[in-house]
CSV table of C-alpha atoms and ligand atoms in Angstrom, one decimal:
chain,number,residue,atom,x,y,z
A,19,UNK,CA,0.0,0.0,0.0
A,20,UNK,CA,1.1,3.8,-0.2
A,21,UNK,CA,0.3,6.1,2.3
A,22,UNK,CA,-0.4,10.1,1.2
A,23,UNK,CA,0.9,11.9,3.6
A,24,UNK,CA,2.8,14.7,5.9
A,25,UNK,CA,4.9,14.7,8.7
A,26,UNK,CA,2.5,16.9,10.6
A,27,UNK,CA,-0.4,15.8,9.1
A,28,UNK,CA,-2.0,14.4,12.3
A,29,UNK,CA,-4.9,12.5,10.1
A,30,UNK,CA,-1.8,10.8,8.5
A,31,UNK,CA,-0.3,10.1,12.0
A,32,UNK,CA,-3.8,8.1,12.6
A,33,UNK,CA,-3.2,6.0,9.7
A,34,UNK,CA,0.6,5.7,10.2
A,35,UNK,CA,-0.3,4.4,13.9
A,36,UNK,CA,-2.6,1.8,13.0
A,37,UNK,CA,-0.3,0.7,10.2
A,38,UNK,CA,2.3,-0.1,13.0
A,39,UNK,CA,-0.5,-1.5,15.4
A,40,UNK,CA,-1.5,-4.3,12.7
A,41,UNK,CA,2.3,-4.5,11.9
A,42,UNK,CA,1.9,-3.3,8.1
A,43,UNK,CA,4.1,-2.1,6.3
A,44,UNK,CA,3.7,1.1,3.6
A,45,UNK,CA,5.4,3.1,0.7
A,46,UNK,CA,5.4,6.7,1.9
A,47,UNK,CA,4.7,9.5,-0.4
A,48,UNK,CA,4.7,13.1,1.4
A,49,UNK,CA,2.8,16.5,0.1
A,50,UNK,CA,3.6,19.1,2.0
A,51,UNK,CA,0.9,21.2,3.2
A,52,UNK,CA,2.4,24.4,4.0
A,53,UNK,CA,2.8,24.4,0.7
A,54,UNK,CA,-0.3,23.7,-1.3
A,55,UNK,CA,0.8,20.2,-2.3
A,56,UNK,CA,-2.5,18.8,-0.8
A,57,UNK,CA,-4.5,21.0,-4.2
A,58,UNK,CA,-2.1,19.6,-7.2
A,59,UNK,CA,-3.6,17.8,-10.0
A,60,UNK,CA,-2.2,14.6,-8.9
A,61,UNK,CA,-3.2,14.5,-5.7
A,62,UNK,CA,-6.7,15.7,-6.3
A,63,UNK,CA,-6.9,12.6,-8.6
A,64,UNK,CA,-6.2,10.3,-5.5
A,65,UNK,CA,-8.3,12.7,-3.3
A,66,UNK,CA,-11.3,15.6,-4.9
A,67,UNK,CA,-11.0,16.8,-1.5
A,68,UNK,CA,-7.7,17.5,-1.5
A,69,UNK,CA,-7.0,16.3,1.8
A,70,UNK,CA,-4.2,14.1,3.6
A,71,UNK,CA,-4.1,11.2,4.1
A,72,UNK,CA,-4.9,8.9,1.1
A,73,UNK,CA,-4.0,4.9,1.2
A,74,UNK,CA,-3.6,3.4,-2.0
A,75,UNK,CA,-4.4,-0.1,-2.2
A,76,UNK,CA,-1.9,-3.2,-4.4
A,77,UNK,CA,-5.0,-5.1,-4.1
A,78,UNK,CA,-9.2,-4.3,-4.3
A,79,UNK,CA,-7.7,-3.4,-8.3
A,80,UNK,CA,-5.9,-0.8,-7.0
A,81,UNK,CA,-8.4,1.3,-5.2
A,82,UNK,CA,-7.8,4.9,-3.2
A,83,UNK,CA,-9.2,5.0,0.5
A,84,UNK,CA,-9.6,8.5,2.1
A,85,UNK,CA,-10.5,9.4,5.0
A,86,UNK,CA,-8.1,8.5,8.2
A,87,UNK,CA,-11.2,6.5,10.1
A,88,UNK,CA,-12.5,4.7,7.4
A,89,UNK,CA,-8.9,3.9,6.6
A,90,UNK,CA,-8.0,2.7,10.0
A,91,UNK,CA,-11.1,0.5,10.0
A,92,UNK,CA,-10.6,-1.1,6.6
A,93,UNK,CA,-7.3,-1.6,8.0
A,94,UNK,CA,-9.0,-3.5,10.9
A,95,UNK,CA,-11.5,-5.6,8.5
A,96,UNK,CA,-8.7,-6.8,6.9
A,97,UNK,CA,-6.2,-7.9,8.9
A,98,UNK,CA,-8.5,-8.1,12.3
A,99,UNK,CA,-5.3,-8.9,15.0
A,100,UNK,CA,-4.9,-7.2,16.6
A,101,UNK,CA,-8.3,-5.5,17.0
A,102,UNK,CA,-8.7,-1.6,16.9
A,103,UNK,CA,-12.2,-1.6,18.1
A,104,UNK,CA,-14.4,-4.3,21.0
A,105,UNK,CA,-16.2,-6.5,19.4
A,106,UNK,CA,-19.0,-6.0,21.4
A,107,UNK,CA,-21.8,-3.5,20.2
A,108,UNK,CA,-21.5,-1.0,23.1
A,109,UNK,CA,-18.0,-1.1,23.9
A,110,UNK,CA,-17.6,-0.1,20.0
A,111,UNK,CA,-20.0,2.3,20.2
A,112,UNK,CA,-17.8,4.3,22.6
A,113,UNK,CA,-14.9,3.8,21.3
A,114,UNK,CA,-16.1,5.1,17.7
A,115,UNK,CA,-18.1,7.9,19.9
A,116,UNK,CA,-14.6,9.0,21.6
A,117,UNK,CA,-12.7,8.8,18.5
A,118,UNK,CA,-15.1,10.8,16.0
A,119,UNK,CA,-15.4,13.7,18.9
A,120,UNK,CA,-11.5,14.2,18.0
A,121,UNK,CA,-11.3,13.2,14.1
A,122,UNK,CA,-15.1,14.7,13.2
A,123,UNK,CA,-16.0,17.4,16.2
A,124,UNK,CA,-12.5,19.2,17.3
A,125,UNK,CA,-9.9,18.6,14.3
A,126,UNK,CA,-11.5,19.8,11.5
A,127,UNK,CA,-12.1,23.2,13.6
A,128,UNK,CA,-8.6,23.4,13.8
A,129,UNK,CA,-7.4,22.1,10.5
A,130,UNK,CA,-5.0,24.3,8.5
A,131,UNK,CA,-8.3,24.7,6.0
A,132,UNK,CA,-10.3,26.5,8.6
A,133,UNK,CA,-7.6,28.7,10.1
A,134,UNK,CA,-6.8,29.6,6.7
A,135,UNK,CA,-10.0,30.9,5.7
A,136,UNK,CA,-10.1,32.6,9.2
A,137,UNK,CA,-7.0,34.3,8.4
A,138,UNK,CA,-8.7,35.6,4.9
A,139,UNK,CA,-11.8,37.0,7.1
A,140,UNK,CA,-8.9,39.0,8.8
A,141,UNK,CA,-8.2,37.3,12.0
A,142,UNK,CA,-4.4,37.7,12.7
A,143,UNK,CA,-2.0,35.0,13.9
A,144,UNK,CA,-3.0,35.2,17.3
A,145,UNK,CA,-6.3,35.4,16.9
A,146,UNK,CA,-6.6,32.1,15.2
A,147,UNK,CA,-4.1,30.5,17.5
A,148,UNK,CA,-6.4,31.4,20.2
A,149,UNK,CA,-9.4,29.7,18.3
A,150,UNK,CA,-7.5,26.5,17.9
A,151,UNK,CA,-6.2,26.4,21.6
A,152,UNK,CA,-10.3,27.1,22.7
A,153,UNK,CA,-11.8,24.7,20.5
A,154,UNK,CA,-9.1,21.9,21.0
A,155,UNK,CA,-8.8,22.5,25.2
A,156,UNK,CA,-13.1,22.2,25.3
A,157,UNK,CA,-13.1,19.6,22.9
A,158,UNK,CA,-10.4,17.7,24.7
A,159,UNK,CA,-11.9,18.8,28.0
A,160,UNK,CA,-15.5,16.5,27.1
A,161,UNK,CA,-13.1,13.5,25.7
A,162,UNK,CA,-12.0,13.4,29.6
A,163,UNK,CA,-15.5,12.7,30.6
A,164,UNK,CA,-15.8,10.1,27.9
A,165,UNK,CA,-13.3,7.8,29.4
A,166,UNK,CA,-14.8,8.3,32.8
A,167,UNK,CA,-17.6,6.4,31.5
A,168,UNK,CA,-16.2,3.8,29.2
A,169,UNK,CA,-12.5,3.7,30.2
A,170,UNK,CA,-10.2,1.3,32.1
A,171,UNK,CA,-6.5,1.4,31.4
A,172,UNK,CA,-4.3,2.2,30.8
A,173,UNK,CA,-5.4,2.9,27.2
A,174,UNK,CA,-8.3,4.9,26.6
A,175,UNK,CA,-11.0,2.0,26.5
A,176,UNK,CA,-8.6,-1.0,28.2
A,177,UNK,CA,-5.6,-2.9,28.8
A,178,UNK,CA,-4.8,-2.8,24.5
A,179,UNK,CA,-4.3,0.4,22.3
A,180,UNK,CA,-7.1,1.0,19.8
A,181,UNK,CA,-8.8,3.7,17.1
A,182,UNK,CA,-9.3,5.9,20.5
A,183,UNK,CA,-5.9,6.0,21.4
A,184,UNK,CA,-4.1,6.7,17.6
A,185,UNK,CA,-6.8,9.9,17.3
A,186,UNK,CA,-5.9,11.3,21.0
A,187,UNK,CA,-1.9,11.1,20.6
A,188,UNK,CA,-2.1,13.7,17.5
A,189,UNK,CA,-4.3,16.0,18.9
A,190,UNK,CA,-2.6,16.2,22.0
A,191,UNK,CA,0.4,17.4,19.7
A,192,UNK,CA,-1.7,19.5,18.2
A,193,UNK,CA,-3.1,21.2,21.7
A,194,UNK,CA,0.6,21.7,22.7
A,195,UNK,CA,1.4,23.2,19.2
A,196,UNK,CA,-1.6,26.1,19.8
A,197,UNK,CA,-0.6,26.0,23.5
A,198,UNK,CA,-3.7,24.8,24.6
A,199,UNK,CA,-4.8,24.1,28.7
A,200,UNK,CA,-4.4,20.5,29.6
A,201,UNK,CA,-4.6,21.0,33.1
A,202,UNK,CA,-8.3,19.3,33.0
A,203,UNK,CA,-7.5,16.2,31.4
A,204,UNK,CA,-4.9,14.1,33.7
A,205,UNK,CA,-6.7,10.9,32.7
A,206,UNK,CA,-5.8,11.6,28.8
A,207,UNK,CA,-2.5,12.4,29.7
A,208,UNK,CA,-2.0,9.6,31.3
A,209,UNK,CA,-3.3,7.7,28.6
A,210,UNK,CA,-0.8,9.2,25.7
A,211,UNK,CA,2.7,8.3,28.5
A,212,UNK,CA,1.0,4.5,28.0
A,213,UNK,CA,1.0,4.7,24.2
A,214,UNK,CA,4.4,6.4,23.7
A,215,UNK,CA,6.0,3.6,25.3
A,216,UNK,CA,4.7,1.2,22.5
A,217,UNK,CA,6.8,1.3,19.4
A,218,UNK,CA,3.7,1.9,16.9
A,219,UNK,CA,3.4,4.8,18.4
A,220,UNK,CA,6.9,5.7,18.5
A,221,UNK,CA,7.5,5.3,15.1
A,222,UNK,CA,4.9,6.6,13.5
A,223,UNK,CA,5.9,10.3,15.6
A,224,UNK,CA,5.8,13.4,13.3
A,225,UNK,CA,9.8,14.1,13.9
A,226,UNK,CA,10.6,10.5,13.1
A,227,UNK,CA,9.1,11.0,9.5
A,228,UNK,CA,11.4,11.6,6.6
A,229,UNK,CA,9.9,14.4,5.5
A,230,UNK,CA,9.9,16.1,8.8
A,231,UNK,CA,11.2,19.9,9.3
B,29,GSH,N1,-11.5,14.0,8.2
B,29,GSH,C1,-10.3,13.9,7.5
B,29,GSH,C2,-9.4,15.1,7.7
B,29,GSH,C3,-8.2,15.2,6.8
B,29,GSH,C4,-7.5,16.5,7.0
B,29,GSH,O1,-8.1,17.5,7.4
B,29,GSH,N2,-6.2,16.4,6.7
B,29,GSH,C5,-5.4,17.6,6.9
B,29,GSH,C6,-4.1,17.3,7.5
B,29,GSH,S1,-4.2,16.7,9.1
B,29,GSH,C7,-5.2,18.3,5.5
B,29,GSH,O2,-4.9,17.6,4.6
B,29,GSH,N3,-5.3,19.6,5.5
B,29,GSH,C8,-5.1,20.3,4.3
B,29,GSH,C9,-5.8,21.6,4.3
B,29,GSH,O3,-6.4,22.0,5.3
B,29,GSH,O4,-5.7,22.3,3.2
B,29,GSH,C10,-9.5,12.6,7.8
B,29,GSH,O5,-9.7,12.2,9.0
B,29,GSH,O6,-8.8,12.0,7.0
């Protein structure tokens, strides 16, 4: 398979993580974004939204995947060990509950996109900074009180990492990149020092990409 994507691209990172959790292997190919790369031609081909990431398949003839969640669950489909959601109706429930209020609810507020376009209605750096740190720290601040109802540990949803855990790691880099308050969510911390023990998680780190700055 080849995986679309960018150092910082925290979507990416998703995908990258689970790659490592199923212990798949992938061809890299990196756009940067600071740059526009994510609008070219090519990549638009692979992706009309012109969004990372993008997983292209060797087999299902060759097909292009978007979307990191629906990426890290055909991942899990197809090569189910080890499992990135319970197989029981509830306990996935949660887990895809938890996950989509990062990947659906608080990312895409503070997606490059967005800030962007708030920069062309005339906020200044700061301003938008600001926006990303609120959104992020409230956003983060309810994902605390998911755990307390679903969680054990010392993952998010048990004693094995899951789809929870590879969407909380990158947007916890992404709160301290906007400087966002973490003081109210020990339990999520807590949570990330489990999962940068784990290799899969090491590895697939921003700085440990080759296309990294
Ligand atoms: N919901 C999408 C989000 C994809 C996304 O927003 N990717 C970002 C990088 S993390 C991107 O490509 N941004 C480019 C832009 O905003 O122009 C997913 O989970 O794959």
């Amino acid at each position: 398979v080849i995986l679309h994507g960018y150092w910082r691209s925290t979507a990416a990172w998703r995908v990258r993580i689970a790659l490592n959790l199923k212990g798949l292997s992938a061809e890299h190919r990196f756009h940067h974004l600071r740059r526009g790369e994510q609008r070219d031609a090519g990549f638009l081909r692979l992706n009309p939204q012109g969004l990372l990431p993008a997983l292209e398949l060797d087999g299902d003839r060759g097909a292009v995947l978007t979307q990191s969640l629906a990426i890290c669950e055909y991942l899990d489909e197809t090569h189910p060990v080890p499992p990135l959601l319970p197989s029981e109706p509830l306990a996935r429930a949660r887990v895809r509950a938890f996950a989509q209020a990062i990947a659906c609810d608080i990312h895409p507020v503070q997606n490059l996109k967005v800030l962007n376009r708030l920069g062309a209605l005339g906020l200044d750096e700061e301003a938008r900074n600001a926006w990303a740190r609120e959104v992020i720290a409230e956003g983060l601040a309810a994902c605390e009180a998911l755990l307390a109802v679903g969680g054990g540990g010392p993952f998010c949803f048990g004693p094995a990492p899951g789809l929870a855990d590879l969407c909380l790691v990158p947007q916890l880099y992404n709160a301290r990149r906007f400087g966002a308050d973490l003081s109210a969510v020990p339990r999520l911390l807590r949570v990330e020092a489990a999962c940068v023990e784990l290799p899969a998680f090491q590895t697939a780190a921003p700085d440990r990409q080759p296309d990294a700055e």
